[in-house]
PDB file of C-alpha atoms in Angstrom:
ATOM      1  CA  MET A   1      -3.674 -22.318  -8.981  1.00 72.00           C
ATOM      2  CA  SER A   2      -4.771 -25.305  -7.032  1.00 82.00           C
ATOM      3  CA  PRO A   3      -7.897 -24.602  -4.153  1.00 84.00           C
ATOM      4  CA  MET A   4      -5.576 -25.380  -1.505  1.00 90.00           C
ATOM      5  CA  ILE A   5      -2.695 -23.064  -2.538  1.00 89.00           C
ATOM      6  CA  TRP A   6      -4.898 -20.721  -2.823  1.00 87.00           C
ATOM      7  CA  ALA A   7      -6.596 -20.674   0.674  1.00 91.00           C
ATOM      8  CA  THR A   8      -2.824 -21.429   2.274  1.00 92.00           C
ATOM      9  CA  LEU A   9      -1.764 -17.899   0.713  1.00 92.00           C
ATOM     10  CA  VAL A  10      -5.362 -15.987   1.335  1.00 92.00           C
ATOM     11  CA  ILE A  11      -4.450 -17.513   5.395  1.00 94.00           C
ATOM     12  CA  SER A  12      -1.264 -16.166   5.311  1.00 93.00           C
ATOM     13  CA  LEU A  13      -1.942 -12.211   3.546  1.00 93.00           C
ATOM     14  CA  THR A  14      -4.916 -12.484   6.334  1.00 94.00           C
ATOM     15  CA  THR A  15      -2.400 -13.291   9.309  1.00 94.00           C
ATOM     16  CA  SER A  16       0.436 -11.401   8.099  1.00 94.00           C
ATOM     17  CA  THR A  17      -1.000  -8.240   8.091  1.00 94.00           C
ATOM     18  CA  THR A  18      -2.772  -8.897  11.250  1.00 94.00           C
ATOM     19  CA  ILE A  19       0.334  -9.127  13.457  1.00 94.00           C
ATOM     20  CA  VAL A  20       1.595  -5.799  11.488  1.00 92.00           C
ATOM     21  CA  MET A  21      -2.080  -4.708  12.899  1.00 92.00           C
ATOM     22  CA  THR A  22      -1.198  -6.075  16.568  1.00 91.00           C
ATOM     23  CA  SER A  23       2.877  -5.554  17.154  1.00 88.00           C
ATOM     24  CA  HIS A  24       4.200  -3.204  18.571  1.00 88.00           C
ATOM     25  CA  HIS A  25       7.512  -4.584  18.379  1.00 89.00           C
ATOM     26  CA  TRP A  26       9.670  -3.274  14.924  1.00 91.00           C
ATOM     27  CA  LEU A  27      11.175  -6.324  14.099  1.00 92.00           C
ATOM     28  CA  LEU A  28       7.941  -8.557  13.976  1.00 93.00           C
ATOM     29  CA  ALA A  29       6.520  -5.781  12.314  1.00 92.00           C
ATOM     30  CA  TRP A  30       9.166  -6.338   9.183  1.00 93.00           C
ATOM     31  CA  LEU A  31       8.836  -9.662   9.653  1.00 94.00           C
ATOM     32  CA  SER A  32       5.305  -9.488   8.720  1.00 94.00           C
ATOM     33  CA  LEU A  33       5.526  -7.105   6.080  1.00 93.00           C
ATOM     34  CA  GLU A  34       7.904  -9.401   4.133  1.00 94.00           C
ATOM     35  CA  LEU A  35       5.481 -12.540   4.550  1.00 94.00           C
ATOM     36  CA  ASN A  36       3.007 -10.298   3.472  1.00 93.00           C
ATOM     37  CA  THR A  37       5.050  -9.684   0.203  1.00 93.00           C
ATOM     38  CA  LEU A  38       5.514 -13.223   0.065  1.00 93.00           C
ATOM     39  CA  SER A  39       2.344 -14.418  -0.070  1.00 92.00           C
ATOM     40  CA  ILE A  40       0.599 -11.704  -2.664  1.00 93.00           C
ATOM     41  CA  LEU A  41       3.512 -12.333  -5.098  1.00 92.00           C
ATOM     42  CA  PRO A  42       2.336 -16.423  -6.376  1.00 91.00           C
ATOM     43  CA  MET A  43      -1.331 -14.452  -6.219  1.00 90.00           C
ATOM     44  CA  ILE A  44      -0.475 -11.465  -8.613  1.00 89.00           C
ATOM     45  CA  MET A  45       1.969 -15.144 -11.180  1.00 88.00           C
ATOM     46  CA  ARG A  46      -1.137 -17.376 -11.565  1.00 83.00           C
ATOM     47  CA  SER A  47      -1.791 -16.407 -15.183  1.00 75.00           C
ATOM     48  CA  SER A  48       0.916 -17.332 -17.245  1.00 74.00           C
ATOM     49  CA  HIS A  49       0.981 -13.956 -19.189  1.00 75.00           C
ATOM     50  CA  PRO A  50       3.985 -12.187 -19.366  1.00 78.00           C
ATOM     51  CA  ARG A  51       2.394  -9.052 -17.707  1.00 85.00           C
ATOM     52  CA  THR A  52       2.258 -10.544 -14.838  1.00 88.00           C
ATOM     53  CA  THR A  53       5.550 -11.330 -14.572  1.00 88.00           C
ATOM     54  CA  GLU A  54       6.733  -8.500 -14.925  1.00 90.00           C
ATOM     55  CA  ALA A  55       3.982  -7.175 -12.558  1.00 91.00           C
ATOM     56  CA  ALA A  56       5.512  -9.517  -9.855  1.00 91.00           C
ATOM     57  CA  THR A  57       9.214  -8.223 -10.333  1.00 92.00           C
ATOM     58  CA  LYS A  58       7.996  -4.843 -10.330  1.00 93.00           C
ATOM     59  CA  TYR A  59       5.507  -4.954  -6.811  1.00 94.00           C
ATOM     60  CA  PHE A  60       8.750  -7.549  -5.274  1.00 94.00           C
ATOM     61  CA  LEU A  61      11.362  -4.818  -5.707  1.00 94.00           C
ATOM     62  CA  ILE A  62       9.514  -1.890  -5.050  1.00 94.00           C
ATOM     63  CA  GLN A  63       8.026  -3.842  -1.299  1.00 94.00           C
ATOM     64  CA  THR A  64      11.350  -5.382  -0.578  1.00 94.00           C
ATOM     65  CA  THR A  65      12.928  -1.327  -1.261  1.00 94.00           C
ATOM     66  CA  ALA A  66      10.867  -0.557   1.270  1.00 95.00           C
ATOM     67  CA  ALA A  67      10.980  -3.166   3.323  1.00 94.00           C
ATOM     68  CA  THR A  68      14.859  -2.459   3.637  1.00 94.00           C
ATOM     69  CA  LEU A  69      14.207   1.127   4.389  1.00 95.00           C
ATOM     70  CA  ILE A  70      11.794   0.233   7.244  1.00 94.00           C
ATOM     71  CA  LEU A  71      14.359  -2.333   8.804  1.00 94.00           C
ATOM     72  CA  LEU A  72      17.296   0.177   8.164  1.00 94.00           C
ATOM     73  CA  ALA A  73      15.279   3.429  10.429  1.00 92.00           C
ATOM     74  CA  SER A  74      14.203   0.798  12.984  1.00 91.00           C
ATOM     75  CA  THR A  75      17.904   0.059  13.785  1.00 92.00           C
ATOM     76  CA  MET A  76      19.335   3.531  13.526  1.00 91.00           C
ATOM     77  CA  ASN A  77      16.084   4.289  15.586  1.00 88.00           C
ATOM     78  CA  ALA A  78      16.941   0.916  18.568  1.00 88.00           C
ATOM     79  CA  TRP A  79      20.656   2.525  18.310  1.00 89.00           C
ATOM     80  CA  GLN A  80      20.252   5.993  19.225  1.00 85.00           C
ATOM     81  CA  THR A  81      17.501   5.168  21.737  1.00 84.00           C
ATOM     82  CA  GLY A  82      17.524   1.824  22.601  1.00 82.00           C
ATOM     83  CA  SER A  83      13.995   0.557  21.811  1.00 82.00           C
ATOM     84  CA  TRP A  84      12.343  -1.177  19.242  1.00 87.00           C
ATOM     85  CA  ASN A  85       9.155  -0.613  20.659  1.00 86.00           C
ATOM     86  CA  ILE A  86       7.593   1.445  17.897  1.00 85.00           C
ATOM     87  CA  MET A  87       5.249   4.318  19.511  1.00 82.00           C
ATOM     88  CA  GLN A  88       8.580   4.713  21.896  1.00 79.00           C
ATOM     89  CA  SER A  89      11.065   8.195  20.748  1.00 68.00           C
ATOM     90  CA  TYR A  90      12.101   8.516  17.672  1.00 76.00           C
ATOM     91  CA  SER A  91      15.334  10.264  16.080  1.00 81.00           C
ATOM     92  CA  PRO A  92      14.247  12.736  13.066  1.00 85.00           C
ATOM     93  CA  MET A  93      16.233  10.717  10.936  1.00 88.00           C
ATOM     94  CA  ALA A  94      15.081   7.489  11.236  1.00 88.00           C
ATOM     95  CA  THR A  95      11.085   9.438  11.088  1.00 88.00           C
ATOM     96  CA  THR A  96      12.293  10.497   7.939  1.00 90.00           C
ATOM     97  CA  ILE A  97      13.681   7.141   6.457  1.00 92.00           C
ATOM     98  CA  SER A  98      10.472   4.966   7.901  1.00 92.00           C
ATOM     99  CA  THR A  99       7.718   7.616   6.796  1.00 91.00           C
ATOM    100  CA  ILE A 100       9.410   7.359   2.743  1.00 93.00           C
ATOM    101  CA  ALA A 101       9.365   3.723   3.013  1.00 94.00           C
ATOM    102  CA  ILE A 102       5.462   3.785   4.257  1.00 93.00           C
ATOM    103  CA  MET A 103       4.707   6.192   1.330  1.00 94.00           C
ATOM    104  CA  MET A 104       6.657   3.438  -1.196  1.00 94.00           C
ATOM    105  CA  LYS A 105       4.189   0.978   0.104  1.00 93.00           C
ATOM    106  CA  LEU A 106       1.302   2.978  -0.272  1.00 93.00           C
ATOM    107  CA  ALA A 107       2.225   4.777  -3.614  1.00 92.00           C
ATOM    108  CA  ILE A 108       2.036   7.739  -2.283  1.00 93.00           C
ATOM    109  CA  ALA A 109       3.496  10.152  -5.251  1.00 87.00           C
ATOM    110  CA  PRO A 110       6.082  11.180  -5.984  1.00 88.00           C
ATOM    111  CA  THR A 111       6.804   7.207  -5.594  1.00 87.00           C
ATOM    112  CA  HIS A 112       3.754   6.137  -7.333  1.00 89.00           C
ATOM    113  CA  LEU A 113       4.675   5.407 -10.805  1.00 88.00           C
ATOM    114  CA  TRP A 114       4.780   1.473 -10.539  1.00 92.00           C
ATOM    115  CA  TYR A 115       1.168   1.182  -8.951  1.00 92.00           C
ATOM    116  CA  PRO A 116      -1.020   1.323 -12.155  1.00 92.00           C
ATOM    117  CA  GLU A 117       1.543  -1.004 -14.195  1.00 90.00           C
ATOM    118  CA  ILE A 118       1.373  -3.230 -11.559  1.00 92.00           C
ATOM    119  CA  LEU A 119      -3.046  -3.231 -11.454  1.00 91.00           C
ATOM    120  CA  GLN A 120      -2.367  -2.876 -15.438  1.00 89.00           C
ATOM    121  CA  GLY A 121      -0.813  -6.370 -15.282  1.00 87.00           C
ATOM    122  CA  THR A 122      -2.637  -8.028 -13.145  1.00 89.00           C
ATOM    123  CA  THR A 123      -6.152 -10.020 -13.142  1.00 86.00           C
ATOM    124  CA  MET A 124      -9.159  -7.779 -11.352  1.00 88.00           C
ATOM    125  CA  THR A 125      -9.041  -9.458  -8.095  1.00 88.00           C
ATOM    126  CA  THR A 126      -5.520  -9.308  -7.678  1.00 90.00           C
ATOM    127  CA  ALA A 127      -5.533  -5.850  -8.620  1.00 91.00           C
ATOM    128  CA  LEU A 128      -8.329  -5.168  -5.586  1.00 92.00           C
ATOM    129  CA  ILE A 129      -6.923  -7.067  -3.113  1.00 93.00           C
ATOM    130  CA  ILE A 130      -3.561  -4.457  -4.036  1.00 92.00           C
ATOM    131  CA  SER A 131      -5.410  -1.857  -3.796  1.00 92.00           C
ATOM    132  CA  THR A 132      -6.901  -2.036  -0.832  1.00 93.00           C
ATOM    133  CA  TRP A 133      -5.971  -4.958   1.409  1.00 93.00           C
ATOM    134  CA  GLN A 134      -2.002  -4.698   1.047  1.00 92.00           C
ATOM    135  CA  LYS A 135      -2.971  -0.833   2.124  1.00 93.00           C
ATOM    136  CA  ILE A 136      -4.433  -1.653   5.225  1.00 93.00           C
ATOM    137  CA  ALA A 137      -0.237  -3.104   7.394  1.00 93.00           C
ATOM    138  CA  PRO A 138       1.566   0.393   5.886  1.00 93.00           C
ATOM    139  CA  LEU A 139      -1.579   2.714   7.261  1.00 93.00           C
ATOM    140  CA  THR A 140      -1.546   0.869  10.562  1.00 92.00           C
ATOM    141  CA  LEU A 141       1.906   1.628  10.713  1.00 91.00           C
ATOM    142  CA  LEU A 142       1.810   4.931   9.340  1.00 91.00           C
ATOM    143  CA  TYR A 143      -1.411   5.273  12.602  1.00 90.00           C
ATOM    144  CA  LEU A 144       1.345   3.996  14.342  1.00 89.00           C
ATOM    145  CA  LEU A 145       3.705   6.497  14.219  1.00 87.00           C
ATOM    146  CA  THR A 146       1.351   9.610  14.463  1.00 86.00           C
ATOM    147  CA  ASN A 147       2.764  11.653  16.687  1.00 84.00           C
ATOM    148  CA  HIS A 148       6.423  11.321  15.431  1.00 84.00           C
ATOM    149  CA  LEU A 149       5.811  12.117  11.663  1.00 84.00           C
ATOM    150  CA  SER A 150       6.652  15.499  10.043  1.00 84.00           C
ATOM    151  CA  THR A 151       2.912  16.999   8.992  1.00 86.00           C
ATOM    152  CA  ASN A 152       4.144  19.522   7.514  1.00 89.00           C
ATOM    153  CA  MET A 153       6.252  16.508   5.233  1.00 89.00           C
ATOM    154  CA  VAL A 154       2.963  14.326   5.333  1.00 90.00           C
ATOM    155  CA  LEU A 155       0.714  17.295   3.929  1.00 92.00           C
ATOM    156  CA  LEU A 156       3.377  18.092   1.506  1.00 93.00           C
ATOM    157  CA  LEU A 157       3.035  14.289   0.557  1.00 93.00           C
ATOM    158  CA  GLY A 158      -0.594  14.164   0.548  1.00 92.00           C
ATOM    159  CA  LEU A 159      -1.772  16.881  -1.096  1.00 93.00           C
ATOM    160  CA  THR A 160       1.085  16.078  -4.259  1.00 94.00           C
ATOM    161  CA  SER A 161      -0.291  12.512  -4.666  1.00 94.00           C
ATOM    162  CA  ALA A 162      -3.802  13.929  -4.707  1.00 93.00           C
ATOM    163  CA  LEU A 163      -2.790  16.881  -7.156  1.00 94.00           C
ATOM    164  CA  LEU A 164      -1.189  14.127  -9.011  1.00 92.00           C
ATOM    165  CA  GLY A 165      -3.377  10.893  -8.717  1.00 90.00           C
ATOM    166  CA  GLY A 166      -6.209  13.482 -10.415  1.00 89.00           C
ATOM    167  CA  TRP A 167      -4.734  15.198 -13.154  1.00 91.00           C
ATOM    168  CA  THR A 168      -2.901  11.538 -14.266  1.00 87.00           C
ATOM    169  CA  GLY A 169      -6.249   9.964 -14.569  1.00 85.00           C
ATOM    170  CA  LEU A 170      -7.611  12.554 -16.262  1.00 86.00           C
ATOM    171  CA  ASN A 171      -6.262  11.061 -20.058  1.00 85.00           C
ATOM    172  CA  GLN A 172      -5.983   7.221 -19.204  1.00 84.00           C
ATOM    173  CA  THR A 173      -8.782   4.592 -20.774  1.00 83.00           C
ATOM    174  CA  GLN A 174      -7.749   1.834 -18.590  1.00 86.00           C
ATOM    175  CA  THR A 175      -9.974   1.048 -16.559  1.00 88.00           C
ATOM    176  CA  ARG A 176      -7.403  -0.435 -14.071  1.00 88.00           C
ATOM    177  CA  LYS A 177      -5.171   2.153 -14.595  1.00 90.00           C
ATOM    178  CA  ILE A 178      -7.613   4.962 -13.983  1.00 91.00           C
ATOM    179  CA  LEU A 179      -8.657   2.828 -10.410  1.00 91.00           C
ATOM    180  CA  ALA A 180      -4.893   2.691 -10.315  1.00 92.00           C
ATOM    181  CA  PHE A 181      -4.622   6.909 -10.410  1.00 93.00           C
ATOM    182  CA  SER A 182      -7.772   7.474  -8.372  1.00 93.00           C
ATOM    183  CA  SER A 183      -5.832   5.115  -5.423  1.00 93.00           C
ATOM    184  CA  ILE A 184      -3.162   7.480  -5.734  1.00 94.00           C
ATOM    185  CA  SER A 185      -4.984  10.208  -4.979  1.00 94.00           C
ATOM    186  CA  HIS A 186      -7.086   9.063  -2.333  1.00 93.00           C
ATOM    187  CA  MET A 187      -4.299   7.845  -0.194  1.00 94.00           C
ATOM    188  CA  GLY A 188      -3.009  11.156  -0.885  1.00 93.00           C
ATOM    189  CA  TRP A 189      -6.022  12.392   0.907  1.00 94.00           C
ATOM    190  CA  LEU A 190      -6.059   9.999   3.429  1.00 93.00           C
ATOM    191  CA  ILE A 191      -2.455  10.975   4.831  1.00 93.00           C
ATOM    192  CA  THR A 192      -3.552  14.751   5.040  1.00 92.00           C
ATOM    193  CA  ALA A 193      -6.392  13.267   6.991  1.00 92.00           C
ATOM    194  CA  LEU A 194      -4.090  11.287   9.263  1.00 90.00           C
ATOM    195  CA  CYS A 195      -2.748  14.517   9.730  1.00 87.00           C
ATOM    196  CA  LEU A 196      -5.425  16.530  10.759  1.00 87.00           C
ATOM    197  CA  ASN A 197      -7.915  13.760  12.644  1.00 87.00           C
ATOM    198  CA  PRO A 198      -7.436   9.737  12.880  1.00 86.00           C
ATOM    199  CA  SER A 199     -10.615   9.331  13.367  1.00 87.00           C
ATOM    200  CA  LEU A 200     -11.609  11.573  10.061  1.00 89.00           C
ATOM    201  CA  ALA A 201      -8.829   9.012   8.304  1.00 90.00           C
ATOM    202  CA  THR A 202     -10.677   6.047   9.542  1.00 91.00           C
ATOM    203  CA  LEU A 203     -13.678   7.128   8.039  1.00 92.00           C
ATOM    204  CA  THR A 204     -12.183   7.989   4.987  1.00 90.00           C
ATOM    205  CA  MET A 205     -10.477   4.570   4.798  1.00 93.00           C
ATOM    206  CA  ILE A 206     -13.303   2.665   5.043  1.00 93.00           C
ATOM    207  CA  THR A 207     -15.540   4.474   2.361  1.00 93.00           C
ATOM    208  CA  TYR A 208     -12.472   4.491  -0.075  1.00 92.00           C
ATOM    209  CA  MET A 209     -11.867   0.637   0.581  1.00 93.00           C
ATOM    210  CA  THR A 210     -15.923   0.539  -0.051  1.00 94.00           C
ATOM    211  CA  MET A 211     -16.009   2.280  -3.552  1.00 93.00           C
ATOM    212  CA  THR A 212     -12.787   0.690  -4.185  1.00 92.00           C
ATOM    213  CA  THR A 213     -14.286  -2.515  -3.713  1.00 93.00           C
ATOM    214  CA  THR A 214     -17.394  -1.967  -5.441  1.00 93.00           C
ATOM    215  CA  MET A 215     -16.224  -0.194  -8.405  1.00 90.00           C
ATOM    216  CA  PHE A 216     -13.053  -3.524  -8.889  1.00 90.00           C
ATOM    217  CA  LEU A 217     -16.132  -6.330  -8.543  1.00 90.00           C
ATOM    218  CA  SER A 218     -18.438  -4.132 -11.083  1.00 89.00           C
ATOM    219  CA  LEU A 219     -15.813  -4.188 -13.563  1.00 87.00           C
ATOM    220  CA  ALA A 220     -15.146  -7.794 -12.913  1.00 85.00           C
ATOM    221  CA  ALA A 221     -18.044  -9.229 -13.718  1.00 87.00           C
ATOM    222  CA  SER A 222     -18.593  -6.922 -16.556  1.00 84.00           C
ATOM    223  CA  THR A 223     -15.323  -7.702 -17.916  1.00 76.00           C
ATOM    224  CA  SER A 224     -14.713  -4.124 -18.473  1.00 73.00           C
ATOM    225  CA  LYS A 225     -10.967  -3.080 -19.411  1.00 74.00           C
ATOM    226  CA  THR A 226     -11.212   0.105 -21.042  1.00 75.00           C
ATOM    227  CA  LEU A 227     -13.732   3.097 -20.997  1.00 69.00           C
ATOM    228  CA  LEU A 228     -15.184   1.924 -24.591  1.00 67.00           C
ATOM    229  CA  ASP A 229     -15.925  -1.381 -22.884  1.00 70.00           C
ATOM    230  CA  LEU A 230     -18.627  -0.037 -20.945  1.00 65.00           C
TER     231      LEU A 230
END
C-alpha cells in the first residue's frame, strides 16, 4: 500500500471518529460510523493472505449489521419522539436495539465471537487499531446514552463479557487471540464501570488503551505470534 493511500485512510479514520465524538445527531453519527468501517477495511486487507480477506469480510458484515441496527433504532426513536438528537428522550425499544448494536461493535459477550478471529487474521498494527482506536466511536455513543440505558441489562452484559473473556483466554496460545479475549474482558469491566461512574469508565479506558498499545507494540517488535515465541 502506497504512503499516500495509507495517509488518506488514517485521516479518514481519524476524522470519522472525531465526528462521532462531536455529533449529537443520529444520522451524522451513523454516517461517520460507516465511513469509519470503510476506512479500516483496506487496512485489514493490505496483505494478500486469504485470512485477511476472510477477516475483512467478517468485520464488514458485523459492522454493517450493527450500523443497520443503529439506523433502525434512531429512525424508530425519531418516529416516536420527533427528535434525532442522541441525548433526547428515548423509547424503550429504540434504547434496547441501539444498546445491542453498540455491544456488537465493542465485541461485548454474547456478540463477541467475531473479534478473536478478526484479530488473528490481521497484522499486529491493524489489530492494534481495531483494539484501541475503533473502540472510541461506539464508546462515545454509549457515553451519550448513559442516562437512557437499562442499568441491569448493561451490568449483565458487562459481567458476562468480563467472565467469558477471562475464562476463554486461558486456553489460548496465539498472542493475538489472548489479547482479543483480554480486550473482550476489559470492555466488559469498562461498560460495568460506565453504569456506576462515567469518570471511572474514562480512567479505565485510558488505562486499557495504554496497556493494549504497549503489548501490541512489544509483540510487533519481537514478532511473537505464540506464547512459545516469547
